[in-house]
PDB file of C-alpha atoms in Angstrom:
ATOM      1  CA  UNK A   1      12.656   5.186   6.177  1.00 60.00           C
ATOM      2  CA  UNK A   2      15.221   4.085   4.556  1.00 68.00           C
ATOM      3  CA  UNK A   3      18.716   5.819   5.085  1.00 91.00           C
ATOM      4  CA  UNK A   4      18.814   7.580   1.604  1.00 95.00           C
ATOM      5  CA  UNK A   5      20.702  11.022   1.438  1.00 95.00           C
ATOM      6  CA  UNK A   6      20.199  12.971  -1.787  1.00 97.00           C
ATOM      7  CA  UNK A   7      22.267  16.346  -2.339  1.00 96.00           C
ATOM      8  CA  UNK A   8      21.616  18.651  -2.903  1.00 96.00           C
ATOM      9  CA  UNK A   9      17.688  19.153  -2.179  1.00 95.00           C
ATOM     10  CA  UNK A  10      17.665  22.278  -4.641  1.00 96.00           C
ATOM     11  CA  UNK A  11      19.749  23.196  -7.440  1.00 97.00           C
ATOM     12  CA  UNK A  12      19.666  26.082 -10.411  1.00 97.00           C
ATOM     13  CA  UNK A  13      22.111  26.138 -12.761  1.00 96.00           C
ATOM     14  CA  UNK A  14      23.113  27.331 -16.236  1.00 96.00           C
ATOM     15  CA  UNK A  15      23.077  25.564 -19.686  1.00 97.00           C
ATOM     16  CA  UNK A  16      26.495  23.802 -20.647  1.00 97.00           C
ATOM     17  CA  UNK A  17      27.557  23.591 -17.213  1.00 96.00           C
ATOM     18  CA  UNK A  18      28.470  20.258 -15.155  1.00 96.00           C
ATOM     19  CA  UNK A  19      26.036  19.231 -12.359  1.00 97.00           C
ATOM     20  CA  UNK A  20      26.597  15.905 -10.088  1.00 98.00           C
ATOM     21  CA  UNK A  21      24.154  14.874  -7.855  1.00 98.00           C
ATOM     22  CA  UNK A  22      25.017  12.532  -5.029  1.00 98.00           C
ATOM     23  CA  UNK A  23      23.204   9.836  -3.374  1.00 98.00           C
ATOM     24  CA  UNK A  24      24.045   8.305  -0.424  1.00 98.00           C
ATOM     25  CA  UNK A  25      22.927   4.988   1.444  1.00 97.00           C
ATOM     26  CA  UNK A  26      23.428   3.666   4.734  1.00 96.00           C
ATOM     27  CA  UNK A  27      21.473   0.233   4.044  1.00 93.00           C
ATOM     28  CA  UNK A  28      24.328  -1.548   2.450  1.00 93.00           C
ATOM     29  CA  UNK A  29      21.860  -2.248  -0.418  1.00 93.00           C
ATOM     30  CA  UNK A  30      23.697  -3.739  -3.902  1.00 91.00           C
ATOM     31  CA  UNK A  31      21.119  -1.898  -5.955  1.00 92.00           C
ATOM     32  CA  UNK A  32      21.067   1.910  -6.441  1.00 94.00           C
ATOM     33  CA  UNK A  33      19.112   3.954  -9.548  1.00 95.00           C
ATOM     34  CA  UNK A  34      18.830   7.410 -10.591  1.00 97.00           C
ATOM     35  CA  UNK A  35      15.331   8.077 -11.926  1.00 96.00           C
ATOM     36  CA  UNK A  36      14.081  11.615 -13.181  1.00 96.00           C
ATOM     37  CA  UNK A  37      10.365  12.316 -12.640  1.00 94.00           C
ATOM     38  CA  UNK A  38       8.507  14.709 -15.390  1.00 93.00           C
ATOM     39  CA  UNK A  39       4.500  15.412 -15.528  1.00 87.00           C
ATOM     40  CA  UNK A  40       3.001  13.090 -18.272  1.00 85.00           C
ATOM     41  CA  UNK A  41       6.191  10.792 -17.996  1.00 88.00           C
ATOM     42  CA  UNK A  42       6.325   9.163 -14.799  1.00 88.00           C
ATOM     43  CA  UNK A  43       9.814   8.127 -13.371  1.00 92.00           C
ATOM     44  CA  UNK A  44      12.055   6.970 -16.433  1.00 94.00           C
ATOM     45  CA  UNK A  45      15.436   5.266 -15.571  1.00 94.00           C
ATOM     46  CA  UNK A  46      18.378   7.108 -16.161  1.00 96.00           C
ATOM     47  CA  UNK A  47      20.836   4.745 -15.082  1.00 96.00           C
ATOM     48  CA  UNK A  48      21.593   2.075 -12.185  1.00 93.00           C
ATOM     49  CA  UNK A  49      24.142   0.225 -10.605  1.00 94.00           C
ATOM     50  CA  UNK A  50      24.173  -3.449  -9.154  1.00 91.00           C
ATOM     51  CA  UNK A  51      27.339  -3.029  -7.324  1.00 91.00           C
ATOM     52  CA  UNK A  52      30.390  -0.918  -7.113  1.00 94.00           C
ATOM     53  CA  UNK A  53      32.108  -0.276 -10.129  1.00 93.00           C
ATOM     54  CA  UNK A  54      28.867  -2.204 -11.982  1.00 94.00           C
ATOM     55  CA  UNK A  55      26.698   0.393 -13.544  1.00 95.00           C
ATOM     56  CA  UNK A  56      24.270  -0.083 -16.761  1.00 93.00           C
ATOM     57  CA  UNK A  57      22.156   2.387 -18.601  1.00 93.00           C
ATOM     58  CA  UNK A  58      18.604   2.823 -18.213  1.00 92.00           C
ATOM     59  CA  UNK A  59      15.852   4.188 -20.920  1.00 90.00           C
ATOM     60  CA  UNK A  60      16.825   7.949 -21.017  1.00 94.00           C
ATOM     61  CA  UNK A  61      20.539   7.565 -20.352  1.00 95.00           C
ATOM     62  CA  UNK A  62      21.765  10.322 -23.156  1.00 96.00           C
ATOM     63  CA  UNK A  63      23.709  13.083 -21.540  1.00 96.00           C
ATOM     64  CA  UNK A  64      24.125  11.620 -18.284  1.00 97.00           C
ATOM     65  CA  UNK A  65      27.210   9.502 -16.513  1.00 97.00           C
ATOM     66  CA  UNK A  66      26.973   7.874 -13.189  1.00 98.00           C
ATOM     67  CA  UNK A  67      29.684   6.580 -10.739  1.00 97.00           C
ATOM     68  CA  UNK A  68      29.633   4.183  -7.662  1.00 97.00           C
ATOM     69  CA  UNK A  69      33.184   3.741  -6.222  1.00 96.00           C
ATOM     70  CA  UNK A  70      31.706   2.843  -2.776  1.00 96.00           C
ATOM     71  CA  UNK A  71      28.515   0.538  -2.078  1.00 96.00           C
ATOM     72  CA  UNK A  72      27.298   3.674  -0.141  1.00 97.00           C
ATOM     73  CA  UNK A  73      27.608   6.221  -2.903  1.00 97.00           C
ATOM     74  CA  UNK A  74      25.874   6.728  -6.298  1.00 98.00           C
ATOM     75  CA  UNK A  75      26.846  10.177  -8.426  1.00 98.00           C
ATOM     76  CA  UNK A  76      25.244  11.114 -11.407  1.00 98.00           C
ATOM     77  CA  UNK A  77      26.452  13.892 -13.584  1.00 98.00           C
ATOM     78  CA  UNK A  78      25.279  15.858 -16.238  1.00 97.00           C
ATOM     79  CA  UNK A  79      28.264  16.597 -18.022  1.00 93.00           C
ATOM     80  CA  UNK A  80      27.005  20.130 -19.621  1.00 96.00           C
ATOM     81  CA  UNK A  81      23.346  20.665 -18.348  1.00 97.00           C
ATOM     82  CA  UNK A  82      20.451  21.318 -21.078  1.00 97.00           C
ATOM     83  CA  UNK A  83      17.254  23.129 -20.236  1.00 96.00           C
ATOM     84  CA  UNK A  84      15.657  19.473 -21.155  1.00 96.00           C
ATOM     85  CA  UNK A  85      17.322  18.263 -18.272  1.00 97.00           C
ATOM     86  CA  UNK A  86      14.963  20.361 -15.896  1.00 97.00           C
ATOM     87  CA  UNK A  87      13.464  17.693 -13.796  1.00 97.00           C
ATOM     88  CA  UNK A  88      13.270  16.121 -10.302  1.00 96.00           C
ATOM     89  CA  UNK A  89      15.810  13.654  -9.865  1.00 97.00           C
ATOM     90  CA  UNK A  90      15.084  10.554  -7.379  1.00 96.00           C
ATOM     91  CA  UNK A  91      17.670   8.069  -6.093  1.00 96.00           C
ATOM     92  CA  UNK A  92      16.192   4.729  -5.257  1.00 94.00           C
ATOM     93  CA  UNK A  93      17.656   1.456  -3.486  1.00 94.00           C
ATOM     94  CA  UNK A  94      16.665  -2.027  -3.538  1.00 91.00           C
ATOM     95  CA  UNK A  95      18.184  -5.416  -2.470  1.00 84.00           C
ATOM     96  CA  UNK A  96      19.655  -8.028  -4.589  1.00 77.00           C
ATOM     97  CA  UNK A  97      16.208  -9.963  -5.037  1.00 76.00           C
ATOM     98  CA  UNK A  98      14.499  -8.410  -8.717  1.00 76.00           C
ATOM     99  CA  UNK A  99      10.972  -8.679  -6.650  1.00 76.00           C
ATOM    100  CA  UNK A 100      12.311  -6.430  -3.769  1.00 82.00           C
ATOM    101  CA  UNK A 101      10.810  -2.822  -3.396  1.00 86.00           C
ATOM    102  CA  UNK A 102      12.904   0.020  -4.111  1.00 89.00           C
ATOM    103  CA  UNK A 103      13.312   2.733  -1.405  1.00 92.00           C
ATOM    104  CA  UNK A 104      13.263   6.167  -2.322  1.00 93.00           C
ATOM    105  CA  UNK A 105      15.114   9.206  -1.550  1.00 94.00           C
ATOM    106  CA  UNK A 106      13.595  12.489  -1.384  1.00 92.00           C
ATOM    107  CA  UNK A 107      14.536  13.990  -4.618  1.00 94.00           C
ATOM    108  CA  UNK A 108      16.505  16.649  -5.664  1.00 96.00           C
ATOM    109  CA  UNK A 109      14.847  19.325  -8.115  1.00 96.00           C
ATOM    110  CA  UNK A 110      17.298  20.740 -10.786  1.00 97.00           C
ATOM    111  CA  UNK A 111      16.777  23.684 -12.723  1.00 97.00           C
ATOM    112  CA  UNK A 112      18.555  24.092 -15.683  1.00 97.00           C
ATOM    113  CA  UNK A 113      18.315  28.143 -16.827  1.00 95.00           C
TER     114      UNK A 113
ATOM    115  CA  UNK B   1      11.134  -4.233 -23.089  1.00 69.00           C
ATOM    116  CA  UNK B   2       8.605  -4.000 -20.706  1.00 75.00           C
ATOM    117  CA  UNK B   3       6.225  -0.656 -20.810  1.00 86.00           C
ATOM    118  CA  UNK B   4       3.414   0.245 -18.230  1.00 93.00           C
ATOM    119  CA  UNK B   5      -0.472   2.354 -19.476  1.00 94.00           C
ATOM    120  CA  UNK B   6      -2.094   4.051 -17.011  1.00 95.00           C
ATOM    121  CA  UNK B   7      -5.012   5.415 -18.645  1.00 87.00           C
ATOM    122  CA  UNK B   8      -6.557   7.388 -15.656  1.00 90.00           C
ATOM    123  CA  UNK B   9      -4.417  10.838 -15.953  1.00 93.00           C
ATOM    124  CA  UNK B  10      -6.241  12.614 -12.936  1.00 96.00           C
ATOM    125  CA  UNK B  11      -9.565  11.041 -10.947  1.00 97.00           C
ATOM    126  CA  UNK B  12     -11.038  13.041  -8.439  1.00 97.00           C
ATOM    127  CA  UNK B  13     -13.561  11.376  -6.092  1.00 97.00           C
ATOM    128  CA  UNK B  14     -15.754  12.164  -2.999  1.00 97.00           C
ATOM    129  CA  UNK B  15     -14.931  10.392   0.209  1.00 97.00           C
ATOM    130  CA  UNK B  16     -16.264   7.409   0.758  1.00 97.00           C
ATOM    131  CA  UNK B  17     -16.368   6.701  -2.813  1.00 98.00           C
ATOM    132  CA  UNK B  18     -15.036   3.531  -3.762  1.00 98.00           C
ATOM    133  CA  UNK B  19     -11.623   3.881  -6.214  1.00 97.00           C
ATOM    134  CA  UNK B  20     -10.328   1.805  -8.988  1.00 97.00           C
ATOM    135  CA  UNK B  21      -6.938   2.982 -10.856  1.00 97.00           C
ATOM    136  CA  UNK B  22      -6.099   1.090 -14.112  1.00 97.00           C
ATOM    137  CA  UNK B  23      -2.636  -0.062 -14.929  1.00 97.00           C
ATOM    138  CA  UNK B  24      -1.744  -2.349 -17.970  1.00 96.00           C
ATOM    139  CA  UNK B  25       1.673  -3.781 -18.765  1.00 94.00           C
ATOM    140  CA  UNK B  26       3.016  -4.878 -21.748  1.00 92.00           C
ATOM    141  CA  UNK B  27       5.691  -8.274 -21.619  1.00 86.00           C
ATOM    142  CA  UNK B  28       4.989 -11.222 -22.614  1.00 80.00           C
ATOM    143  CA  UNK B  29       7.088 -13.304 -19.784  1.00 85.00           C
ATOM    144  CA  UNK B  30       6.269 -13.508 -16.113  1.00 87.00           C
ATOM    145  CA  UNK B  31       6.342 -10.112 -14.081  1.00 90.00           C
ATOM    146  CA  UNK B  32       6.506  -8.552 -10.975  1.00 92.00           C
ATOM    147  CA  UNK B  33       4.031  -5.844 -10.537  1.00 94.00           C
ATOM    148  CA  UNK B  34       4.306  -2.881  -8.027  1.00 95.00           C
ATOM    149  CA  UNK B  35       1.946   0.133  -6.928  1.00 97.00           C
ATOM    150  CA  UNK B  36       3.861   3.014  -5.337  1.00 96.00           C
ATOM    151  CA  UNK B  37       2.185   6.214  -3.752  1.00 96.00           C
ATOM    152  CA  UNK B  38       3.566   9.591  -3.942  1.00 94.00           C
ATOM    153  CA  UNK B  39       2.125  11.850  -1.366  1.00 94.00           C
ATOM    154  CA  UNK B  40       2.213  15.627  -1.989  1.00 92.00           C
ATOM    155  CA  UNK B  41       5.740  17.067  -1.498  1.00 87.00           C
ATOM    156  CA  UNK B  42       7.224  13.407  -0.183  1.00 88.00           C
ATOM    157  CA  UNK B  43       9.220  10.424  -2.086  1.00 88.00           C
ATOM    158  CA  UNK B  44       7.598   7.435  -3.532  1.00 91.00           C
ATOM    159  CA  UNK B  45       6.741   4.958  -1.380  1.00 92.00           C
ATOM    160  CA  UNK B  46       5.142   0.900  -1.951  1.00 93.00           C
ATOM    161  CA  UNK B  47       1.620   0.370  -1.646  1.00 96.00           C
ATOM    162  CA  UNK B  48       1.557  -2.949  -2.809  1.00 96.00           C
ATOM    163  CA  UNK B  49       3.672  -6.009  -5.228  1.00 94.00           C
ATOM    164  CA  UNK B  50       2.778  -8.943  -6.621  1.00 94.00           C
ATOM    165  CA  UNK B  51       5.383 -11.655  -7.896  1.00 90.00           C
ATOM    166  CA  UNK B  52       3.597 -14.736  -7.377  1.00 89.00           C
ATOM    167  CA  UNK B  53       0.786 -16.391  -5.577  1.00 92.00           C
ATOM    168  CA  UNK B  54      -2.558 -15.255  -5.022  1.00 94.00           C
ATOM    169  CA  UNK B  55      -3.330 -12.454  -7.724  1.00 95.00           C
ATOM    170  CA  UNK B  56      -5.026 -10.318  -5.335  1.00 97.00           C
ATOM    171  CA  UNK B  57      -2.769  -8.948  -2.896  1.00 97.00           C
ATOM    172  CA  UNK B  58      -3.380  -6.479  -0.175  1.00 96.00           C
ATOM    173  CA  UNK B  59      -1.339  -3.645   0.592  1.00 94.00           C
ATOM    174  CA  UNK B  60      -1.134  -0.820   3.290  1.00 93.00           C
ATOM    175  CA  UNK B  61      -3.934   1.810   3.895  1.00 94.00           C
ATOM    176  CA  UNK B  62      -6.754  -0.633   2.983  1.00 96.00           C
ATOM    177  CA  UNK B  63      -5.594  -1.254  -0.889  1.00 97.00           C
ATOM    178  CA  UNK B  64      -5.570  -3.902  -2.665  1.00 97.00           C
ATOM    179  CA  UNK B  65      -5.254  -4.653  -6.012  1.00 98.00           C
ATOM    180  CA  UNK B  66      -6.276  -7.573  -8.374  1.00 97.00           C
ATOM    181  CA  UNK B  67      -3.265  -9.652 -11.078  1.00 96.00           C
ATOM    182  CA  UNK B  68      -5.452 -10.908 -14.206  1.00 95.00           C
ATOM    183  CA  UNK B  69      -2.859 -12.523 -16.347  1.00 93.00           C
ATOM    184  CA  UNK B  70      -5.192 -12.821 -19.205  1.00 93.00           C
ATOM    185  CA  UNK B  71      -5.812  -8.964 -19.382  1.00 94.00           C
ATOM    186  CA  UNK B  72      -2.376  -8.021 -18.335  1.00 95.00           C
ATOM    187  CA  UNK B  73      -3.817  -5.663 -16.089  1.00 96.00           C
ATOM    188  CA  UNK B  74      -3.066  -4.801 -12.203  1.00 97.00           C
ATOM    189  CA  UNK B  75      -5.836  -2.824 -11.160  1.00 97.00           C
ATOM    190  CA  UNK B  76      -5.848  -0.915  -7.875  1.00 98.00           C
ATOM    191  CA  UNK B  77      -8.823  -0.811  -5.363  1.00 98.00           C
ATOM    192  CA  UNK B  78      -9.746   0.879  -2.302  1.00 98.00           C
ATOM    193  CA  UNK B  79     -13.763   0.408  -1.169  1.00 97.00           C
ATOM    194  CA  UNK B  80     -13.626   3.804   0.229  1.00 97.00           C
ATOM    195  CA  UNK B  81     -10.968   6.635  -0.133  1.00 97.00           C
ATOM    196  CA  UNK B  82     -10.397   9.260   2.315  1.00 97.00           C
ATOM    197  CA  UNK B  83      -8.880  12.506   2.012  1.00 96.00           C
ATOM    198  CA  UNK B  84      -5.954  11.658   3.118  1.00 96.00           C
ATOM    199  CA  UNK B  85      -5.510   9.496   0.183  1.00 97.00           C
ATOM    200  CA  UNK B  86      -4.957  12.347  -2.128  1.00 97.00           C
ATOM    201  CA  UNK B  87      -1.734  11.669  -3.719  1.00 97.00           C
ATOM    202  CA  UNK B  88      -0.085  10.499  -7.186  1.00 96.00           C
ATOM    203  CA  UNK B  89       0.041   6.432  -7.748  1.00 97.00           C
ATOM    204  CA  UNK B  90       2.509   4.783  -9.940  1.00 96.00           C
ATOM    205  CA  UNK B  91       2.255   1.140 -11.684  1.00 96.00           C
ATOM    206  CA  UNK B  92       5.266   0.016 -12.437  1.00 95.00           C
ATOM    207  CA  UNK B  93       6.974  -3.810 -13.402  1.00 92.00           C
ATOM    208  CA  UNK B  94       9.675  -5.892 -13.985  1.00 88.00           C
ATOM    209  CA  UNK B  95      10.331  -8.674 -15.554  1.00 84.00           C
ATOM    210  CA  UNK B  96      10.393 -11.491 -13.152  1.00 80.00           C
ATOM    211  CA  UNK B  97      14.216 -13.381 -12.470  1.00 76.00           C
ATOM    212  CA  UNK B  98      15.519 -10.231 -14.886  1.00 75.00           C
ATOM    213  CA  UNK B  99      16.840  -6.714 -14.300  1.00 73.00           C
ATOM    214  CA  UNK B 100      15.909  -5.379 -11.103  1.00 75.00           C
ATOM    215  CA  UNK B 101      15.186  -1.614 -12.969  1.00 78.00           C
ATOM    216  CA  UNK B 102      11.475  -1.027 -12.837  1.00 87.00           C
ATOM    217  CA  UNK B 103       9.238   0.602 -15.802  1.00 90.00           C
ATOM    218  CA  UNK B 104       6.945   2.785 -14.127  1.00 93.00           C
ATOM    219  CA  UNK B 105       3.788   4.313 -15.610  1.00 94.00           C
ATOM    220  CA  UNK B 106       2.692   7.910 -16.116  1.00 94.00           C
ATOM    221  CA  UNK B 107       0.925   8.089 -12.822  1.00 95.00           C
ATOM    222  CA  UNK B 108      -2.504   8.877 -12.069  1.00 96.00           C
ATOM    223  CA  UNK B 109      -3.383  11.584  -9.621  1.00 96.00           C
ATOM    224  CA  UNK B 110      -5.844  10.912  -7.382  1.00 97.00           C
ATOM    225  CA  UNK B 111      -8.180  14.207  -5.602  1.00 97.00           C
ATOM    226  CA  UNK B 112     -10.420  13.018  -2.905  1.00 97.00           C
ATOM    227  CA  UNK B 113     -12.772  15.567  -1.776  1.00 96.00           C
ATOM    228  CA  UNK B 114     -13.815  16.069   1.659  1.00 91.00           C
TER     229      UNK B 114
END
């Protein structure tokens, strides 16, 4: 398995609170991604990064922000969590070629009450 | 933008039955196509991918997929499923030479009955 660590693995929080999820990689891969997985929707891209301080929005970016200050770390922040953001969040990494496969982390189960 | 359709939401098969899961994409240009599998309680992992060459690609665990450009399809097949193939299967696409991010289908849950 690729060296990807997501933290925390599980989190329960209340509506309106800020939440930060962390993805750490040891593979020195250029690209990092945040997806959310919901029943009936598959995986949807939230944000991705193509280098340090280089990020772009995905298809469901509203309510989320990201930061990448180091190659190995990609943070996802929910500024003010809502119940609709209850989901499983997966971090993924890949090399530079766009036909390269993604390596996924183990996921973070987030519940917003 | 690209999109992916997986019309089978849940497929139930007996062991040794043959499997075919449908995947259709919408995009007018050249694409890269992927199938990922998610076993219960685990993260996604790559089964196989197509980006050029022979449209019939073979992956891990006896899976294969055929890219039919005229039908915008990339169906996944396995001649004889096992109980251990019980999992959720996701088709994904991106534009060749474009951004790296993948667009995923909604997934097909496969249950194999011993």
